[in-house]
Coordinates of C-alpha atoms in Angstrom, one line a residue:
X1 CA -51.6 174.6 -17.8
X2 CA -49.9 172.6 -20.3
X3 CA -52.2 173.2 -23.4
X4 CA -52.5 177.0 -22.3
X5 CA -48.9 177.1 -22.4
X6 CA -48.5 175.5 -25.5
X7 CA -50.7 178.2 -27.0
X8 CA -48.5 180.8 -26.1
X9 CA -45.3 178.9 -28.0
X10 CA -47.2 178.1 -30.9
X11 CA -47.6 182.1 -31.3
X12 CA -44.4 182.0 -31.1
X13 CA -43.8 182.0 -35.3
X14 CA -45.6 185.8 -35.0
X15 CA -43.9 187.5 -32.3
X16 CA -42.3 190.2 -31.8
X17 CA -38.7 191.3 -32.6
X18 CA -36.9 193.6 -30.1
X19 CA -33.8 194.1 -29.3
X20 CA -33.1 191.3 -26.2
X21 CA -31.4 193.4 -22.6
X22 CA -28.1 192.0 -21.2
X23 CA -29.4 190.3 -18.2
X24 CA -27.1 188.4 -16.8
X25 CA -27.6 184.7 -16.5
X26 CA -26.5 181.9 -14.6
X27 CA -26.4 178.1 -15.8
X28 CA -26.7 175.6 -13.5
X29 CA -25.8 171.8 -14.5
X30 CA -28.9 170.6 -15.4
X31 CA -30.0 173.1 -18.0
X32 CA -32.2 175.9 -16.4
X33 CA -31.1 179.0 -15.2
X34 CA -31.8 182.0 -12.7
X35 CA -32.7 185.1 -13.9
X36 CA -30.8 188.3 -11.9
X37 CA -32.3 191.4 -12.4
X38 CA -33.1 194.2 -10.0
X39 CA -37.0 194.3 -9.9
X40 CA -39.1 191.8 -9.8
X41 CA -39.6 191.3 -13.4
X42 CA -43.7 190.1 -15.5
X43 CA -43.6 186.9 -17.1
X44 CA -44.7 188.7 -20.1
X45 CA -41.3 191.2 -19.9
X46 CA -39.4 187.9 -19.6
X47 CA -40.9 186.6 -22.4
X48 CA -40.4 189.8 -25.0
X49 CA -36.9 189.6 -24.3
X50 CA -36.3 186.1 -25.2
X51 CA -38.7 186.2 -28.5
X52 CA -35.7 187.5 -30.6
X53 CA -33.1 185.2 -29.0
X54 CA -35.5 182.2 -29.6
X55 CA -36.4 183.3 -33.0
X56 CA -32.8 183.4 -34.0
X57 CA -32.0 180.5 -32.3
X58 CA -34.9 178.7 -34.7
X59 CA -33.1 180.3 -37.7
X60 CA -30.1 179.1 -36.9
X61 CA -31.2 175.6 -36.9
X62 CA -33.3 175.6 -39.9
X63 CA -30.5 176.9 -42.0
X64 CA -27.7 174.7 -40.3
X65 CA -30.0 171.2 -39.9
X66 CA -33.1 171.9 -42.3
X67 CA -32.5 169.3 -45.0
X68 CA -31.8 166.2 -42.5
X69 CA -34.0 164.1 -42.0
X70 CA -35.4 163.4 -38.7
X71 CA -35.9 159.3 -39.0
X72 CA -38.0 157.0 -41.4
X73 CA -41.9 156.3 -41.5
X74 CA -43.2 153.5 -42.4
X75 CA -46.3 151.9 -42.9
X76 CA -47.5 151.1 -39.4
X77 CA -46.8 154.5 -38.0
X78 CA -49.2 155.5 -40.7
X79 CA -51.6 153.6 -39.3
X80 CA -51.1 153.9 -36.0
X81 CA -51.7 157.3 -35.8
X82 CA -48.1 158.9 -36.8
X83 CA -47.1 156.6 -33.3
X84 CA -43.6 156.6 -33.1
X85 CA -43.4 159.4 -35.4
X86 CA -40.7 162.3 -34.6
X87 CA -42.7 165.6 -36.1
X88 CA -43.0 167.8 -33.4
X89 CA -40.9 170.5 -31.3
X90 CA -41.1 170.8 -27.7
X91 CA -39.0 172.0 -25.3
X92 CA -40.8 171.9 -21.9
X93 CA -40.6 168.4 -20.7
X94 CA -39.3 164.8 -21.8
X95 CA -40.4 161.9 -20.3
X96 CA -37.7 158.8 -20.2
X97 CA -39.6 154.9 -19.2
X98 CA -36.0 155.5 -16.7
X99 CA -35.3 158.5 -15.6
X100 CA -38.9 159.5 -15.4
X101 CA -40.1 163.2 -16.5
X102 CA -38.0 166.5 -16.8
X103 CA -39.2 170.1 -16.7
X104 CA -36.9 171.9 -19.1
X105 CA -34.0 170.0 -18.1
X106 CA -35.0 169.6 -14.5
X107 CA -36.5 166.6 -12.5
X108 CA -38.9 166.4 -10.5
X109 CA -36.7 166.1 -7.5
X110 CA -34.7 169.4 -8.8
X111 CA -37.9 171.0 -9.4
X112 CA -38.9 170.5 -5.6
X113 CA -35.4 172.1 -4.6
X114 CA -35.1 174.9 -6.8
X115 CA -38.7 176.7 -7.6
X116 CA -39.7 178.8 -4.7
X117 CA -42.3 177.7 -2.5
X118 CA -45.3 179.4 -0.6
X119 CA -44.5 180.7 3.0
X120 CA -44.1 177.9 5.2
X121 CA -45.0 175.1 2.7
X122 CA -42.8 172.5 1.4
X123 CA -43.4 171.4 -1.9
X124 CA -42.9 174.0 -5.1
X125 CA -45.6 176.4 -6.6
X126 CA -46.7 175.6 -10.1
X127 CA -46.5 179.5 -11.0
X128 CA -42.3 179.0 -10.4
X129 CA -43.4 175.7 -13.0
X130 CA -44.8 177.9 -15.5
X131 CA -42.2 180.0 -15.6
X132 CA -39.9 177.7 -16.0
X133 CA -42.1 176.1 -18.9
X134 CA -42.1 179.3 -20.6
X135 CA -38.9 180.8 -20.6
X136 CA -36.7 177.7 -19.5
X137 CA -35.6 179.6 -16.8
X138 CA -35.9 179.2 -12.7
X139 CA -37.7 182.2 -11.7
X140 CA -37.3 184.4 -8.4
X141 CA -39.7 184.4 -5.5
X142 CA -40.7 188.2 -6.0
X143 CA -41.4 186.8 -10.1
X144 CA -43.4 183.6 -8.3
X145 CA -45.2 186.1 -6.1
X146 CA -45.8 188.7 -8.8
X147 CA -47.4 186.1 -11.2
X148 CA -50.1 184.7 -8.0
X149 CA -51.3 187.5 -7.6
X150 CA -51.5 188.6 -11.4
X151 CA -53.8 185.0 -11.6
X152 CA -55.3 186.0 -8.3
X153 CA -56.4 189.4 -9.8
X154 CA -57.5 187.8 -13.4
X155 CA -59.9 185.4 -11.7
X156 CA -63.3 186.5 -11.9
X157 CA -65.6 184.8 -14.5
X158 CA -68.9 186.5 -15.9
X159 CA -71.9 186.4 -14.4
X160 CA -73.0 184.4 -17.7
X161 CA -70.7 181.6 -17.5
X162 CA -71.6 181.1 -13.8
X163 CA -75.7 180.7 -15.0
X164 CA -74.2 178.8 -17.4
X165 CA -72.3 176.2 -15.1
X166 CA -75.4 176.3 -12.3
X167 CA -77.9 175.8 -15.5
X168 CA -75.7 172.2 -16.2
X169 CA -77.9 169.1 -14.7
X170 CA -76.0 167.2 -12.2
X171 CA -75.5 164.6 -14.7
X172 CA -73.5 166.5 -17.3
X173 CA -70.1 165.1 -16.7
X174 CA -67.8 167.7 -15.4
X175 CA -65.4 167.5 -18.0
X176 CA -68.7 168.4 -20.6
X177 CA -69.6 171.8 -18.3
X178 CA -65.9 172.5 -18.2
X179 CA -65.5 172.3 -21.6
X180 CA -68.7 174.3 -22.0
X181 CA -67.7 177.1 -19.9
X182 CA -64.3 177.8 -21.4
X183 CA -66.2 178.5 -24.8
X184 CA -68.3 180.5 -23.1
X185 CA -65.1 182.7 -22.1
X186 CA -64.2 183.2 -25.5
X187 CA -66.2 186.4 -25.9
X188 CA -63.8 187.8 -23.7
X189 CA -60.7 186.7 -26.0
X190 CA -58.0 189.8 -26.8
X191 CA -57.1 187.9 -29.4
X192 CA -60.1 187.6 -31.0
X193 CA -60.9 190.6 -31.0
X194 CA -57.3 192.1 -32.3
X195 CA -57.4 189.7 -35.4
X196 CA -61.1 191.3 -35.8
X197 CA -59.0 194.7 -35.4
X198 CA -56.5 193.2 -38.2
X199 CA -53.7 193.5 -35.7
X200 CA -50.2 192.9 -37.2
X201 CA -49.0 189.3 -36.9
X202 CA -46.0 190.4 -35.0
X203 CA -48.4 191.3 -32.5
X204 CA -50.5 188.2 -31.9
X205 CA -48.5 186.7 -29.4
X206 CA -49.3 189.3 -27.1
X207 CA -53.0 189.0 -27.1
X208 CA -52.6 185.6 -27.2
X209 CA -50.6 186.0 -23.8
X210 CA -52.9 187.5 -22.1
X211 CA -55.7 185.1 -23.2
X212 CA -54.1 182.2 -21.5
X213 CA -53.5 184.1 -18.6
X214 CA -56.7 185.3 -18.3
X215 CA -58.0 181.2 -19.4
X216 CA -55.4 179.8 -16.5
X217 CA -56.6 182.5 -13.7
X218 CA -60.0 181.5 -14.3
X219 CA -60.0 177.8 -14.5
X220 CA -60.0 177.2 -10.7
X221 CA -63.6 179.3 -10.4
X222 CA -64.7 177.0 -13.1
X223 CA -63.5 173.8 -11.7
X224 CA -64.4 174.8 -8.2
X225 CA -68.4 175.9 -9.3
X226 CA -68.4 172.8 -11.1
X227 CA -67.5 170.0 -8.3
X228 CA -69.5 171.9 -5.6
X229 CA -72.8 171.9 -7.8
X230 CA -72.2 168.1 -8.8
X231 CA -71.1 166.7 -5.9
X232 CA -72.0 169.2 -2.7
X233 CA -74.1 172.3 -1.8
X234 CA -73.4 174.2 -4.9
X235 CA -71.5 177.3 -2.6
X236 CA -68.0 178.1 -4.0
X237 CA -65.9 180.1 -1.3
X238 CA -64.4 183.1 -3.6
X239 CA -60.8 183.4 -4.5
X240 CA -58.4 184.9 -1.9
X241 CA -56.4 187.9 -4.0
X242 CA -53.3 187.2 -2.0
X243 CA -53.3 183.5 -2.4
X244 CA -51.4 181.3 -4.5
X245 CA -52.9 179.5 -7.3
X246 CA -53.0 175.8 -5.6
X247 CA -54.8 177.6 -2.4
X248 CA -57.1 179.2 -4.1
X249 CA -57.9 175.9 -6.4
X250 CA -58.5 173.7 -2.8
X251 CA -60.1 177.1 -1.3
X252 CA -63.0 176.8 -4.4
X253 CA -63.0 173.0 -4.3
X254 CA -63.9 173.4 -0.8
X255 CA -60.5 172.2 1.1
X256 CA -58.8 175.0 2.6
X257 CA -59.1 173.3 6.5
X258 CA -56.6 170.8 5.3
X259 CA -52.9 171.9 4.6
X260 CA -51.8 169.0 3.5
X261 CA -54.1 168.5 0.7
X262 CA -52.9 172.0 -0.7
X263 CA -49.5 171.2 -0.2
X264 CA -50.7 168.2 -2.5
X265 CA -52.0 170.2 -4.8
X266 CA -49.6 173.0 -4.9
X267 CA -47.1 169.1 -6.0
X268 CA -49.8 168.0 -7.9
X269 CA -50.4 170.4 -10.3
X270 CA -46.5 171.0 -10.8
X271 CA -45.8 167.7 -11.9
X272 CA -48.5 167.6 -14.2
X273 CA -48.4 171.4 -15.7
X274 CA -46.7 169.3 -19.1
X275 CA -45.9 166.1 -20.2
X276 CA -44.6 166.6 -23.6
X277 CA -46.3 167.4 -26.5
X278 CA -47.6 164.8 -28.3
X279 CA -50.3 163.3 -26.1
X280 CA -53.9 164.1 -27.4
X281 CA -55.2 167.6 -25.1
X282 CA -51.3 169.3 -26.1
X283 CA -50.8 168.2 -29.7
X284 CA -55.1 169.5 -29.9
X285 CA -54.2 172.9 -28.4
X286 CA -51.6 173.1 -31.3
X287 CA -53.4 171.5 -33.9
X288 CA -56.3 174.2 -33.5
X289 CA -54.2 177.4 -32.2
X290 CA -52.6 176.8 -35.8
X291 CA -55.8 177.5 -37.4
X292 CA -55.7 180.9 -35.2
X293 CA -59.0 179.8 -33.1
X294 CA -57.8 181.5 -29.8
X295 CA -56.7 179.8 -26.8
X296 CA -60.1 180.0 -25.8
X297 CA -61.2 177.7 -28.6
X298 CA -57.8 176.1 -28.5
X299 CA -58.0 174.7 -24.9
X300 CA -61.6 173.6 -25.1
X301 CA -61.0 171.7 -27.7
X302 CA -58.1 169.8 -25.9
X303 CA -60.0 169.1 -22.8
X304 CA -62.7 167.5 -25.1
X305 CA -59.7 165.1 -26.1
X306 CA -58.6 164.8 -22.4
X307 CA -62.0 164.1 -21.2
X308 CA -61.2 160.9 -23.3
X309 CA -61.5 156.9 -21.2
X310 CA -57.7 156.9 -23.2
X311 CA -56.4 159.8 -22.1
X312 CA -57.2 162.0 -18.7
X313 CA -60.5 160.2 -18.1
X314 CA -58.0 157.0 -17.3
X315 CA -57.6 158.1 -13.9
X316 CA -62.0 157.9 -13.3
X317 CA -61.7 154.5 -15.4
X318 CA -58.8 152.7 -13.0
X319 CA -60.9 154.1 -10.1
X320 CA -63.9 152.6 -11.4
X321 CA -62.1 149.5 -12.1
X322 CA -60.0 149.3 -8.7
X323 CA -63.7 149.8 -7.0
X324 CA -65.6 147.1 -9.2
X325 CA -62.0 144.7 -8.4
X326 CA -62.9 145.1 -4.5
X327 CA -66.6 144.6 -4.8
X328 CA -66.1 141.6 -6.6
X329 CA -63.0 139.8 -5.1
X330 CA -63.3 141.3 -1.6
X331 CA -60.5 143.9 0.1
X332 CA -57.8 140.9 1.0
X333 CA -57.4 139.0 -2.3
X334 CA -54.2 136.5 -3.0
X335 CA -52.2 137.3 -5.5
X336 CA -53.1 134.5 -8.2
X337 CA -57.4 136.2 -7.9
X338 CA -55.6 139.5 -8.6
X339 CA -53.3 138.3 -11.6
X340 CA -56.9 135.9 -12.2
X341 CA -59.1 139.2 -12.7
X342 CA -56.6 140.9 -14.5
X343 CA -56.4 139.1 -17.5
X344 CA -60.1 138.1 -17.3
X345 CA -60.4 141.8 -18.0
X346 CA -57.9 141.6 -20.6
X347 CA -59.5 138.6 -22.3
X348 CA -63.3 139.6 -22.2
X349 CA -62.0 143.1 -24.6
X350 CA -62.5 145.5 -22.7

């Protein structure tokens, strides 16, 4: 969800001006805020009201802060791959080697107490997330509820994509086919096909919009036909319209008979809906969107960069390594073999 979010603010340069309504708003201490209206109120309303405010609000600090400069660059950075350089905005999250990570001015702690959760479960929904990601604001549980069931009803992928994914050998890595089949989607892009239209750019955010919500919806049909074809039978349970998005995700993978493991998911998938900006799948969603490739184009691209052994494939590498560490030093090493291994690792350049 983070790169498909980060599509939808870096339209944000073409949206929209209206005229913003006088909710009313209140602050709480650590920076996000609840949203009081009297009907349950689209992510997608939210967000045209807050275009003009935000847009000012950029305005303001170009004209007021444009000239400073930000910090210096030297030579290493430059070769380091702008490390350590500051050169990008981003609101959603900061991450602190202390405090940990914060969700538009939120922990993760805050997060589990404040964003509403599904009906007798215990740890937040990662809708109530991305609508704190994309507003900055804590949403209601009639606004959590209304954007489930709006992914719930986008979910369905075409018949092609699904040939496509069961036409994937076994030993295409899953990260390949599911970069594979979100290109495939992109014949279905709105935005696409309103740039084709010559839309005006005031108007791309919205089709952009509704491309990553139609691109997050689907994702969990993709990812679910996926793991059952490489690892089990190949049958994928459909999506339940009146289920939550972390259900429906352990529904397709196969896992609905366990509550805890959606519970884990529904925890999972919050903390990990953004982690700043910078890292390679965000900063690739950017760096393409910019170009106006739709979010279709956009997000493959950054999951070809997650699929990277330095980036999200480090999870399948320290599992691989953890496994090949048992095999060969047994399950009840001392300390000194572990600390031993570690830098033999290390030293052989790995």
């Amino acid at each position: 969800m983070s790169t498909a979010c980060s599509s939808i603010r870096t339209t944000f340069r073409y949206l929209t001006v209206r005229n913003a309504s006088h909710n009313t708003l209140r602050a709480f201490g650590s920076g996000g805020r609840y949203l009081h209206t009297t009907k349950a109120q689209s992510l997608k309303e939210r967000i045209a009201e807050l275009i003009p405010i935000k847009q000012e609000e950029v305005r303001q600090v170009k004209k007021d802060h444009g000239y400073k400069a930000l910090g210096p660059v030297t030579v290493d950075m430059a070769y380091g791959g702008m490390r350590g350089v500051k050169g990008l905005i981003w609101e959603g999250s900061v991450l602190d080697p202390d405090e940990g990570i914060r969700f538009r001015g939120l922990t993760i702690p805050e997060c589990q107490t404040l964003l509403p959760r599904a009906p007798g479960g215990e740890e937040p929904l990662p809708e109530g997330l991305f609508w704190l990601l994309a507003t900055g604001e804590v949403p209601t549980e009639d606004q959590v509820k209304h954007l489930s069931l709006e992914w719930a009803g986008r979910s369905d992928i075409p018949k092609f994509v699904e040939e496509i994914i069961d036409l994937c050998p076994n030993t295409l890595h899953p990260m390949s086919q599911f970069s594979l089949a979100i290109t495939a989607l992109q014949q279905e892009s709105n935005f696409a096909a309103a740039y084709q239209r010559g839309v005006n750019k005031s108007e791309y955010w919205s089709y952009a919009f509704e491309d990553a919500m139609d691109l997050i919806a689907k994702l969990p049909n993709i990812a679910g036909r996926i793991y059952r074809n490489v690892f089990k039978d190949g049958k994928v349970s459909p999506i339940e319209k009146d289920r939550d998005y972390s259900y429906n995700l352990a529904n397709v993978l196969g896992f609905t008979g366990d509550p805890q493991f959606v519970e884990l998911l529904r925890l999972y998938l919050t903390i990990h809906s953004d982690h700043e900006g910078g890292n390679v799948s965000a900063h690739t969603t950017r760096l393409v969107s910019s170009a106006l490739s739709d979010p279709y184009l956009s997000f493959a691209a950054a999951m070809d960069g997650l699929a990277g052994p330095l980036h999200g494939l480090a999870n399948q590498e320290v599992i691989r390594w953890v496994l090949k560490l048992r095999d060969e030093i047994g399950e009840s090493p001392s300390d000194d073999t572990i600390k031993k291994y570690v830098w033999d690792t290390l030293k052989s350049g790995q």
